[in-house]
Amino acid sequence: MKLRLRLSALHCAVILGTTALPLPALSASGAMDDLLKVLRDKGAITESEYRILRNSAEADQERASAEKEEMKKDLSEATRDTVKVKTGKSGLKLESADGDFHFQLGGRIMADAAYYDEDRTRMGNGAELRRARIFARGAVYHDWFYKLQLDFAGNKTTLKDAYLGYRGAGNLKLTLGNQKEPFSLNELTSSKYITFLERALPNTFAPGRNLGLSVGTHGDNWGAKAGYYFEGVHNGSSPKSQGWGTTGRVYYAPLAEKTRVLHLGAAASYRGSDGDNEIRFRERPESHVSGTRLVDTGTIGGYRNQKLYGLEAVAVYDSLSLQGEYIRSSIDVSGGGSDPDFSGWYLFGSYFLTGEHRPYHVGSGTFGRVKPASIVGKGGHGAWELAARYSSVDLEDGGYQGGEENNITVGVNWYATPNIRFMANYVRASTDPTSPVKYASAGDEDLNILQVRGQIDF
Amino acid sequence: MKLRLRLSALHCAVILGTTALPLPALSASGAMDDLLKVLRDKGAITESEYRILRNSAEADQERASAEKEEMKKDLSEATRDTVKVKTGKSGLKLESADGDFHFQLGGRIMADAAYYDEDRTRMGNGAELRRARIFARGAVYHDWFYKLQLDFAGNKTTLKDAYLGYRGAGNLKLTLGNQKEPFSLNELTSSKYITFLERALPNTFAPGRNLGLSVGTHGDNWGAKAGYYFEGVHNGSSPKSQGWGTTGRVYYAPLAEKTRVLHLGAAASYRGSDGDNEIRFRERPESHVSGTRLVDTGTIGGYRNQKLYGLEAVAVYDSLSLQGEYIRSSIDVSGGGSDPDFSGWYLFGSYFLTGEHRPYHVGSGTFGRVKPASIVGKGGHGAWELAARYSSVDLEDGGYQGGEENNITVGVNWYATPNIRFMANYVRASTDPTSPVKYASAGDEDLNILQVRGQIDF
Amino acid sequence: MKLRLRLSALHCAVILGTTALPLPALSASGAMDDLLKVLRDKGAITESEYRILRNSAEADQERASAEKEEMKKDLSEATRDTVKVKTGKSGLKLESADGDFHFQLGGRIMADAAYYDEDRTRMGNGAELRRARIFARGAVYHDWFYKLQLDFAGNKTTLKDAYLGYRGAGNLKLTLGNQKEPFSLNELTSSKYITFLERALPNTFAPGRNLGLSVGTHGDNWGAKAGYYFEGVHNGSSPKSQGWGTTGRVYYAPLAEKTRVLHLGAAASYRGSDGDNEIRFRERPESHVSGTRLVDTGTIGGYRNQKLYGLEAVAVYDSLSLQGEYIRSSIDVSGGGSDPDFSGWYLFGSYFLTGEHRPYHVGSGTFGRVKPASIVGKGGHGAWELAARYSSVDLEDGGYQGGEENNITVGVNWYATPNIRFMANYVRASTDPTSPVKYASAGDEDLNILQVRGQIDF
């Protein structure tokens, strides 16, 4: 049994229900009025007969009008109670007519391959599903929302977003559950929309997703968000208290037009433990297929707390954009050891050859989906973007020799459709470790990486 | 491309197709009839002309009626072949017009945090996603049904329900696959609806979900279910036979009204192994964030079989309800060791300050979704429930020193909407182990727990 | 709030918009025309009055016609922008009216139980969820498609299909991501449709799913596909390059009618490594509940490359079908060791007692869903199929003693509905290892297996 529907009742409503003008009723002909007048004027019918027949014709008209009014009323009630079903860029979207209930289902697939030309550090060429995700999100009773997003890359399950929230208290938005801490524009921008295959080196400092409670708000050209979080998913079997962090971010966009943006942001986080927690910073060379890291502090014992600071700036001028961040971590170690300060920064520029721009969302202070002006599959050629980045991270301080890395990346992105993108990055990663870190031998390492990605989100 | 539908064809049907009364056809005016009569009576037209014109007017009417009849027929056919789409409490519901095919998609998120004040047993404060689930369920060809439900909490995948079934054999319902064994009201009540954050201590005995085949039936005030199950998911790489269990439950509800319920139930299970299986009972102190257990038999070797007995009773009187259970496990150990008997029980009461009640489902003999009388997001304040519980488990017998635990819990639940709930529990857990169990040192432990949950299901 | 839609606007369209014939307009009665003529002919109205009134009546008609034309236009636009929603065999299907956008969501559940009667190899009776999957698939902008399929059996996450693709280049289909390599009809036939519970012994050689890029095409009675793949999912933490394979398959179907099929196919694969990869062939005895293998080469070190060859043949004659394959693997081992050649083959026949046939899809060169002539739940008894198979694998060559196994299987399948199937297989597995393999002791093993499955896909 095949159930198939083609639905267009909105249009039914438009057609049947919106003739608000006093049109001649369908059942009452103007010709009847005219004929009666002629017959009366010629004496074929008397004035009183005319009036009776006139009333009869008017009754016809009123009956028809009443039927129409009823139609209009029923249809407007029907329209009030409808669910909108959408497909297209998204897998599935449902929305109740009053907008109070939403449901959306989708996911993303990213397939990567990478080739490494290394000096001495063993990398390993190959391919991987970088991300394979599904999500469900929605809203109920207008004021409540939720999202559940799961990643299955590497045949492992990773809970990404898993939260519920409330947006009924004025301009405030409360979110409870696993969510991104408001720190670092690069981290907060969805992996679907980041300009390069991987986020820049200083991303090692970004707390990313943790379980907590946050409150956010925003205006026409600014936003702010703060929250309290527990670090990671509780082990469940380990009788240790979890670390925690309290994190806040503010941003101001003096320019927040469609194709002209100036965004300035700052974030801070204070993160602590009960004294038995450890901390470690390490980062892959902006390439994920190989698990090898060129910089790695190793486990820093006696970790007491950490202060994180971040600065962000972006300018968008039509097809051109410039983005940069600086992040610093100051760690307080118990015992006699000196307290290390680690830091990193990046700067990148991107240019669309085909005239598109990076779209800014002032509500979240992040960048979103690029919409190609012409679409492959509809006779177009897609959007083409060139990009270059310099990034740097320094994990050497206070006697901790995690290494320092400086990377240059050039990339080209092809947006075949709004939700399909192919990317290619060449990365030149350079380190000069004073002592060997895991996998990486001592001495200069100048690593060349060529990596490509095919990506779809639905 | 945006596809957007507002659909209301049912209402189209109502409007266009249900004018079963012999209304004047839209195209035939009563005025015409009247005019013809007048003209005939005045001699302006002859009797035979009148008849011809009368026929012509009737033909107009019949043509219009025929068009309408066709509309009605087409629309009634259309209505027969439609799919209903719903959103709201549930993420997505589809239903064919004949009701033979269903499909539903949804999930649940529970975010917990817990603070522990312990005497000597190490617990560890923190937070966790207690449950993060998605499910798909449906029915095909009326008689067949299925459900697949997955939990991803803790970044692990756990298959929950995964079954297919047949309900076409009279009042019987056959279910094949991973499913809850029919034992213990507390276990059988969905985690979405349980009154406290965690089920009571004796839940350690409940078999929970296993792969098997069950048959169930029920009447207006009773139900029964029995099945044969293999224990756990087969290891797949271990050349050992799985344990098994045969389990049955009956219940009788002399009172099964909407707000007045009296439920009495009994269940039993006989569980065996091929002699090389082990058994272990242990339970967290009605708090899941910490993995520490205060009672734990450890692995009992030489396990041959087990007899499980359970008794249930619930009374609901408007906003007030009382629920209790007693469970006993008698274990047969091979070799000279004495055969231990373990047991536990709980009793709890709950009261809705806002007038709601715990809804009973006689079909499954369990309790379901509380519907708040007023909803946050629609101008309301939600439902408020107070609850208190005493629970006890004794894992000391026959030389096995698993410990004994007695807990007092008080809780408050706030149902903001029918599918969003916030919970807070204070638990006082007391043990006096004769010998240390894992994590727990010997001597009295009086543990205070404060735990909270935010929960949504969709 | 319950949102409920019964949608039938297609039928609205049919009713309101397709009266293309010059029917009398609803508002203009033929009776009016007739009356005017009579009145004119009798001199009750003058010729000029007649013309004016005639015009007035025509104006009524035109107004009504215009309204109808507008309806038709609006409705045809509406129909162009609609989404079709389906349920039934599949959980959920959406399709835009232009067919350019699709979205489908579904899954499968297979619950197995097995009993083993062994000579000396330890097997272990039990049950398992053999497969528990969900998938999302779709198409966007006509030319692009994607699929994400996940398996959660055994409480593990396994990425199955995870790809995106392009079909806009003539008759070519490009696919990027995790996908089945085009090798072995048995492997390429979905587990939903294979004739026995498990694929035949030589399936140990089939590469199965890997991450790569493929290109395929097909005609009315032939098809070809080739691709380049990386082996397995990249470890991510191991600094080794992945193995790779380049694989191609061609098939020709001189007979490709609905119930008469002759299919001939050949496939080859050249698979390599950077010299540090290992290879291993092993296979369960066509039963999956127990993890024990009777044949196992163990890890073959120094693996350099492998050449795989496969031949396929199938004949379908109404309810009867015969299918066979031969697969050979030639391994190149570095160092002095001799290079082993392993091989296997199978042949099976199946017959539908109830008249159905195995449906062939020439586009993929595989077999699909059996549609029972009568359905349980709609008054029918389903389809019944008998099947028998002989299969053989030889993993002994060049000094590698992986064993040789010969199996006989007889099976019966009951297709209750098109998407629900119950299967029972008796397998007689015989080995005569020259040396013991893992779990299996030396000497003859004659293993009898009885296994059953309940399966649904949605």
JSON list of C-alpha atoms in Angstrom, two decimals, chain A residues 75-209:
[
{"chain": "A", "resi": 75, "resn": "LEU", "atom": "CA", "xyz": [-10.33, 27.23, 6.04]},
{"chain": "A", "resi": 76, "resn": "SER", "atom": "CA", "xyz": [-8.87, 29.88, 8.29]},
{"chain": "A", "resi": 77, "resn": "GLU", "atom": "CA", "xyz": [-9.39, 27.52, 11.24]},
{"chain": "A", "resi": 78, "resn": "ALA", "atom": "CA", "xyz": [-7.77, 24.75, 9.24]},
{"chain": "A", "resi": 79, "resn": "THR", "atom": "CA", "xyz": [-4.81, 26.94, 8.39]},
{"chain": "A", "resi": 80, "resn": "ARG", "atom": "CA", "xyz": [-4.39, 27.69, 12.07]},
{"chain": "A", "resi": 81, "resn": "ASP", "atom": "CA", "xyz": [-4.01, 23.99, 12.86]},
{"chain": "A", "resi": 82, "resn": "THR", "atom": "CA", "xyz": [-1.65, 22.88, 10.14]},
{"chain": "A", "resi": 83, "resn": "VAL", "atom": "CA", "xyz": [1.82, 21.36, 10.20]},
{"chain": "A", "resi": 84, "resn": "LYS", "atom": "CA", "xyz": [4.30, 22.54, 7.61]},
{"chain": "A", "resi": 85, "resn": "VAL", "atom": "CA", "xyz": [6.50, 19.81, 6.18]},
{"chain": "A", "resi": 86, "resn": "LYS", "atom": "CA", "xyz": [9.73, 20.80, 4.50]},
{"chain": "A", "resi": 87, "resn": "THR", "atom": "CA", "xyz": [12.61, 19.03, 2.87]},
{"chain": "A", "resi": 88, "resn": "GLY", "atom": "CA", "xyz": [15.55, 20.35, 0.89]},
{"chain": "A", "resi": 89, "resn": "LYS", "atom": "CA", "xyz": [18.66, 21.56, 2.62]},
{"chain": "A", "resi": 90, "resn": "SER", "atom": "CA", "xyz": [17.41, 19.88, 5.74]},
{"chain": "A", "resi": 91, "resn": "GLY", "atom": "CA", "xyz": [16.42, 16.26, 5.99]},
{"chain": "A", "resi": 92, "resn": "LEU", "atom": "CA", "xyz": [13.09, 16.96, 7.59]},
{"chain": "A", "resi": 93, "resn": "LYS", "atom": "CA", "xyz": [11.41, 19.97, 9.11]},
{"chain": "A", "resi": 94, "resn": "LEU", "atom": "CA", "xyz": [8.01, 20.11, 10.72]},
{"chain": "A", "resi": 95, "resn": "GLU", "atom": "CA", "xyz": [6.40, 23.22, 12.05]},
{"chain": "A", "resi": 96, "resn": "SER", "atom": "CA", "xyz": [2.98, 23.77, 13.55]},
{"chain": "A", "resi": 97, "resn": "ALA", "atom": "CA", "xyz": [1.02, 26.61, 11.99]},
{"chain": "A", "resi": 98, "resn": "ASP", "atom": "CA", "xyz": [1.18, 28.68, 15.17]},
{"chain": "A", "resi": 99, "resn": "GLY", "atom": "CA", "xyz": [4.96, 28.23, 15.19]},
{"chain": "A", "resi": 100, "resn": "ASP", "atom": "CA", "xyz": [4.91, 26.93, 18.77]},
{"chain": "A", "resi": 101, "resn": "PHE", "atom": "CA", "xyz": [6.05, 23.43, 17.89]},
{"chain": "A", "resi": 102, "resn": "HIS", "atom": "CA", "xyz": [9.01, 22.55, 15.71]},
{"chain": "A", "resi": 103, "resn": "PHE", "atom": "CA", "xyz": [10.82, 19.35, 14.89]},
{"chain": "A", "resi": 104, "resn": "GLN", "atom": "CA", "xyz": [13.86, 18.92, 12.71]},
{"chain": "A", "resi": 105, "resn": "LEU", "atom": "CA", "xyz": [15.95, 15.92, 11.83]},
{"chain": "A", "resi": 106, "resn": "GLY", "atom": "CA", "xyz": [19.23, 15.89, 9.95]},
{"chain": "A", "resi": 107, "resn": "GLY", "atom": "CA", "xyz": [22.89, 15.06, 9.98]},
{"chain": "A", "resi": 108, "resn": "ARG", "atom": "CA", "xyz": [26.24, 15.52, 8.32]},
{"chain": "A", "resi": 109, "resn": "ILE", "atom": "CA", "xyz": [28.84, 13.37, 6.60]},
{"chain": "A", "resi": 110, "resn": "MET", "atom": "CA", "xyz": [32.46, 14.44, 6.08]},
{"chain": "A", "resi": 111, "resn": "ALA", "atom": "CA", "xyz": [34.85, 12.10, 4.26]},
{"chain": "A", "resi": 112, "resn": "ASP", "atom": "CA", "xyz": [38.54, 13.06, 4.38]},
{"chain": "A", "resi": 113, "resn": "ALA", "atom": "CA", "xyz": [41.78, 11.82, 2.89]},
{"chain": "A", "resi": 114, "resn": "ALA", "atom": "CA", "xyz": [45.25, 13.08, 3.74]},
{"chain": "A", "resi": 115, "resn": "TYR", "atom": "CA", "xyz": [48.77, 12.69, 2.42]},
{"chain": "A", "resi": 116, "resn": "TYR", "atom": "CA", "xyz": [51.73, 13.55, 4.65]},
{"chain": "A", "resi": 117, "resn": "ASP", "atom": "CA", "xyz": [55.28, 14.40, 3.62]},
{"chain": "A", "resi": 118, "resn": "GLU", "atom": "CA", "xyz": [57.23, 14.45, 6.88]},
{"chain": "A", "resi": 119, "resn": "ASP", "atom": "CA", "xyz": [60.84, 14.97, 7.92]},
{"chain": "A", "resi": 120, "resn": "ARG", "atom": "CA", "xyz": [61.06, 12.52, 10.76]},
{"chain": "A", "resi": 121, "resn": "THR", "atom": "CA", "xyz": [57.74, 12.33, 12.63]},
{"chain": "A", "resi": 122, "resn": "ARG", "atom": "CA", "xyz": [55.70, 9.33, 11.63]},
{"chain": "A", "resi": 123, "resn": "MET", "atom": "CA", "xyz": [52.26, 10.39, 10.38]},
{"chain": "A", "resi": 124, "resn": "GLY", "atom": "CA", "xyz": [50.53, 7.78, 8.20]},
{"chain": "A", "resi": 125, "resn": "ASN", "atom": "CA", "xyz": [48.50, 8.52, 5.08]},
{"chain": "A", "resi": 126, "resn": "GLY", "atom": "CA", "xyz": [44.93, 7.48, 4.88]},
{"chain": "A", "resi": 127, "resn": "ALA", "atom": "CA", "xyz": [41.29, 8.41, 4.94]},
{"chain": "A", "resi": 128, "resn": "GLU", "atom": "CA", "xyz": [38.59, 8.72, 7.54]},
{"chain": "A", "resi": 129, "resn": "LEU", "atom": "CA", "xyz": [35.01, 9.70, 8.07]},
{"chain": "A", "resi": 130, "resn": "ARG", "atom": "CA", "xyz": [35.80, 12.87, 9.96]},
{"chain": "A", "resi": 131, "resn": "ARG", "atom": "CA", "xyz": [32.23, 13.37, 11.09]},
{"chain": "A", "resi": 132, "resn": "ALA", "atom": "CA", "xyz": [29.13, 11.21, 10.72]},
{"chain": "A", "resi": 133, "resn": "ARG", "atom": "CA", "xyz": [26.34, 12.78, 12.68]},
{"chain": "A", "resi": 134, "resn": "ILE", "atom": "CA", "xyz": [22.65, 12.77, 13.15]},
{"chain": "A", "resi": 135, "resn": "PHE", "atom": "CA", "xyz": [20.62, 15.26, 15.14]},
{"chain": "A", "resi": 136, "resn": "ALA", "atom": "CA", "xyz": [17.09, 15.95, 16.25]},
{"chain": "A", "resi": 137, "resn": "ARG", "atom": "CA", "xyz": [16.07, 19.36, 17.46]},
{"chain": "A", "resi": 138, "resn": "GLY", "atom": "CA", "xyz": [12.83, 21.08, 18.18]},
{"chain": "A", "resi": 139, "resn": "ALA", "atom": "CA", "xyz": [10.70, 23.43, 20.20]},
{"chain": "A", "resi": 140, "resn": "VAL", "atom": "CA", "xyz": [7.59, 22.79, 22.26]},
{"chain": "A", "resi": 141, "resn": "TYR", "atom": "CA", "xyz": [5.06, 25.26, 23.65]},
{"chain": "A", "resi": 142, "resn": "HIS", "atom": "CA", "xyz": [6.99, 28.07, 21.98]},
{"chain": "A", "resi": 143, "resn": "ASP", "atom": "CA", "xyz": [9.27, 28.80, 24.94]},
{"chain": "A", "resi": 144, "resn": "TRP", "atom": "CA", "xyz": [11.08, 25.46, 25.25]},
{"chain": "A", "resi": 145, "resn": "PHE", "atom": "CA", "xyz": [13.69, 24.03, 22.91]},
{"chain": "A", "resi": 146, "resn": "TYR", "atom": "CA", "xyz": [15.99, 21.03, 22.74]},
{"chain": "A", "resi": 147, "resn": "LYS", "atom": "CA", "xyz": [18.67, 19.42, 20.64]},
{"chain": "A", "resi": 148, "resn": "LEU", "atom": "CA", "xyz": [20.28, 16.01, 20.56]},
{"chain": "A", "resi": 149, "resn": "GLN", "atom": "CA", "xyz": [23.24, 15.52, 18.26]},
{"chain": "A", "resi": 150, "resn": "LEU", "atom": "CA", "xyz": [25.41, 12.42, 18.03]},
{"chain": "A", "resi": 151, "resn": "ASP", "atom": "CA", "xyz": [28.65, 11.73, 16.23]},
{"chain": "A", "resi": 152, "resn": "PHE", "atom": "CA", "xyz": [29.57, 8.20, 15.13]},
{"chain": "A", "resi": 153, "resn": "ALA", "atom": "CA", "xyz": [32.89, 8.89, 13.39]},
{"chain": "A", "resi": 154, "resn": "GLY", "atom": "CA", "xyz": [35.55, 6.28, 14.05]},
{"chain": "A", "resi": 155, "resn": "ASN", "atom": "CA", "xyz": [32.84, 3.78, 15.03]},
{"chain": "A", "resi": 156, "resn": "LYS", "atom": "CA", "xyz": [32.60, 5.53, 18.39]},
{"chain": "A", "resi": 157, "resn": "THR", "atom": "CA", "xyz": [29.60, 7.30, 19.83]},
{"chain": "A", "resi": 158, "resn": "THR", "atom": "CA", "xyz": [30.19, 10.88, 20.94]},
{"chain": "A", "resi": 159, "resn": "LEU", "atom": "CA", "xyz": [27.42, 12.95, 22.43]},
{"chain": "A", "resi": 160, "resn": "LYS", "atom": "CA", "xyz": [27.63, 16.41, 20.95]},
{"chain": "A", "resi": 161, "resn": "ASP", "atom": "CA", "xyz": [24.75, 18.75, 21.73]},
{"chain": "A", "resi": 162, "resn": "ALA", "atom": "CA", "xyz": [22.31, 17.28, 24.23]},
{"chain": "A", "resi": 163, "resn": "TYR", "atom": "CA", "xyz": [20.36, 20.01, 25.91]},
{"chain": "A", "resi": 164, "resn": "LEU", "atom": "CA", "xyz": [17.01, 21.52, 26.67]},
{"chain": "A", "resi": 165, "resn": "GLY", "atom": "CA", "xyz": [16.36, 25.22, 27.15]},
{"chain": "A", "resi": 166, "resn": "TYR", "atom": "CA", "xyz": [13.94, 28.01, 27.89]},
{"chain": "A", "resi": 167, "resn": "ARG", "atom": "CA", "xyz": [13.54, 31.24, 25.96]},
{"chain": "A", "resi": 168, "resn": "GLY", "atom": "CA", "xyz": [10.39, 32.58, 27.54]},
{"chain": "A", "resi": 169, "resn": "ALA", "atom": "CA", "xyz": [12.06, 35.02, 29.95]},
{"chain": "A", "resi": 170, "resn": "GLY", "atom": "CA", "xyz": [12.27, 38.21, 27.94]},
{"chain": "A", "resi": 171, "resn": "ASN", "atom": "CA", "xyz": [15.36, 38.31, 25.79]},
{"chain": "A", "resi": 172, "resn": "LEU", "atom": "CA", "xyz": [17.18, 35.66, 27.84]},
{"chain": "A", "resi": 173, "resn": "LYS", "atom": "CA", "xyz": [17.92, 32.14, 26.66]},
{"chain": "A", "resi": 174, "resn": "LEU", "atom": "CA", "xyz": [18.67, 29.47, 29.24]},
{"chain": "A", "resi": 175, "resn": "THR", "atom": "CA", "xyz": [20.29, 26.22, 28.13]},
{"chain": "A", "resi": 176, "resn": "LEU", "atom": "CA", "xyz": [20.83, 23.12, 30.27]},
{"chain": "A", "resi": 177, "resn": "GLY", "atom": "CA", "xyz": [22.85, 20.11, 29.17]},
{"chain": "A", "resi": 178, "resn": "ASN", "atom": "CA", "xyz": [25.79, 19.29, 26.96]},
{"chain": "A", "resi": 179, "resn": "GLN", "atom": "CA", "xyz": [26.63, 22.36, 24.91]},
{"chain": "A", "resi": 180, "resn": "LYS", "atom": "CA", "xyz": [29.53, 24.43, 23.67]},
{"chain": "A", "resi": 181, "resn": "GLU", "atom": "CA", "xyz": [31.02, 26.76, 26.27]},
{"chain": "A", "resi": 182, "resn": "PRO", "atom": "CA", "xyz": [30.99, 30.32, 24.91]},
{"chain": "A", "resi": 183, "resn": "PHE", "atom": "CA", "xyz": [34.69, 30.60, 24.12]},
{"chain": "A", "resi": 184, "resn": "SER", "atom": "CA", "xyz": [36.47, 31.14, 20.77]},
{"chain": "A", "resi": 185, "resn": "LEU", "atom": "CA", "xyz": [34.73, 32.15, 17.57]},
{"chain": "A", "resi": 186, "resn": "ASN", "atom": "CA", "xyz": [36.58, 29.41, 15.70]},
{"chain": "A", "resi": 187, "resn": "GLU", "atom": "CA", "xyz": [35.23, 26.75, 18.06]},
{"chain": "A", "resi": 188, "resn": "LEU", "atom": "CA", "xyz": [31.73, 28.21, 18.12]},
{"chain": "A", "resi": 189, "resn": "THR", "atom": "CA", "xyz": [31.47, 28.22, 14.33]},
{"chain": "A", "resi": 190, "resn": "SER", "atom": "CA", "xyz": [29.97, 24.92, 13.20]},
{"chain": "A", "resi": 191, "resn": "SER", "atom": "CA", "xyz": [32.31, 22.44, 11.52]},
{"chain": "A", "resi": 192, "resn": "LYS", "atom": "CA", "xyz": [29.89, 22.65, 8.59]},
{"chain": "A", "resi": 193, "resn": "TYR", "atom": "CA", "xyz": [30.91, 26.26, 8.05]},
{"chain": "A", "resi": 194, "resn": "ILE", "atom": "CA", "xyz": [34.56, 26.60, 9.10]},
{"chain": "A", "resi": 195, "resn": "THR", "atom": "CA", "xyz": [36.77, 27.88, 6.30]},
{"chain": "A", "resi": 196, "resn": "PHE", "atom": "CA", "xyz": [39.50, 25.22, 6.55]},
{"chain": "A", "resi": 197, "resn": "LEU", "atom": "CA", "xyz": [39.29, 21.46, 7.11]},
{"chain": "A", "resi": 198, "resn": "GLU", "atom": "CA", "xyz": [40.42, 21.86, 10.71]},
{"chain": "A", "resi": 199, "resn": "ARG", "atom": "CA", "xyz": [40.21, 24.66, 13.22]},
{"chain": "A", "resi": 200, "resn": "ALA", "atom": "CA", "xyz": [43.43, 26.59, 13.91]},
{"chain": "A", "resi": 201, "resn": "LEU", "atom": "CA", "xyz": [46.13, 25.43, 16.36]},
{"chain": "A", "resi": 202, "resn": "PRO", "atom": "CA", "xyz": [44.96, 27.55, 19.37]},
{"chain": "A", "resi": 203, "resn": "ASN", "atom": "CA", "xyz": [41.75, 25.50, 19.34]},
{"chain": "A", "resi": 204, "resn": "THR", "atom": "CA", "xyz": [43.58, 23.26, 21.82]},
{"chain": "A", "resi": 205, "resn": "PHE", "atom": "CA", "xyz": [42.63, 25.81, 24.50]},
{"chain": "A", "resi": 206, "resn": "ALA", "atom": "CA", "xyz": [38.90, 26.04, 23.67]},
{"chain": "A", "resi": 207, "resn": "PRO", "atom": "CA", "xyz": [36.80, 24.15, 26.23]},
{"chain": "A", "resi": 208, "resn": "GLY", "atom": "CA", "xyz": [34.36, 22.95, 23.55]},
{"chain": "A", "resi": 209, "resn": "ARG", "atom": "CA", "xyz": [31.25, 21.08, 24.72]}
]
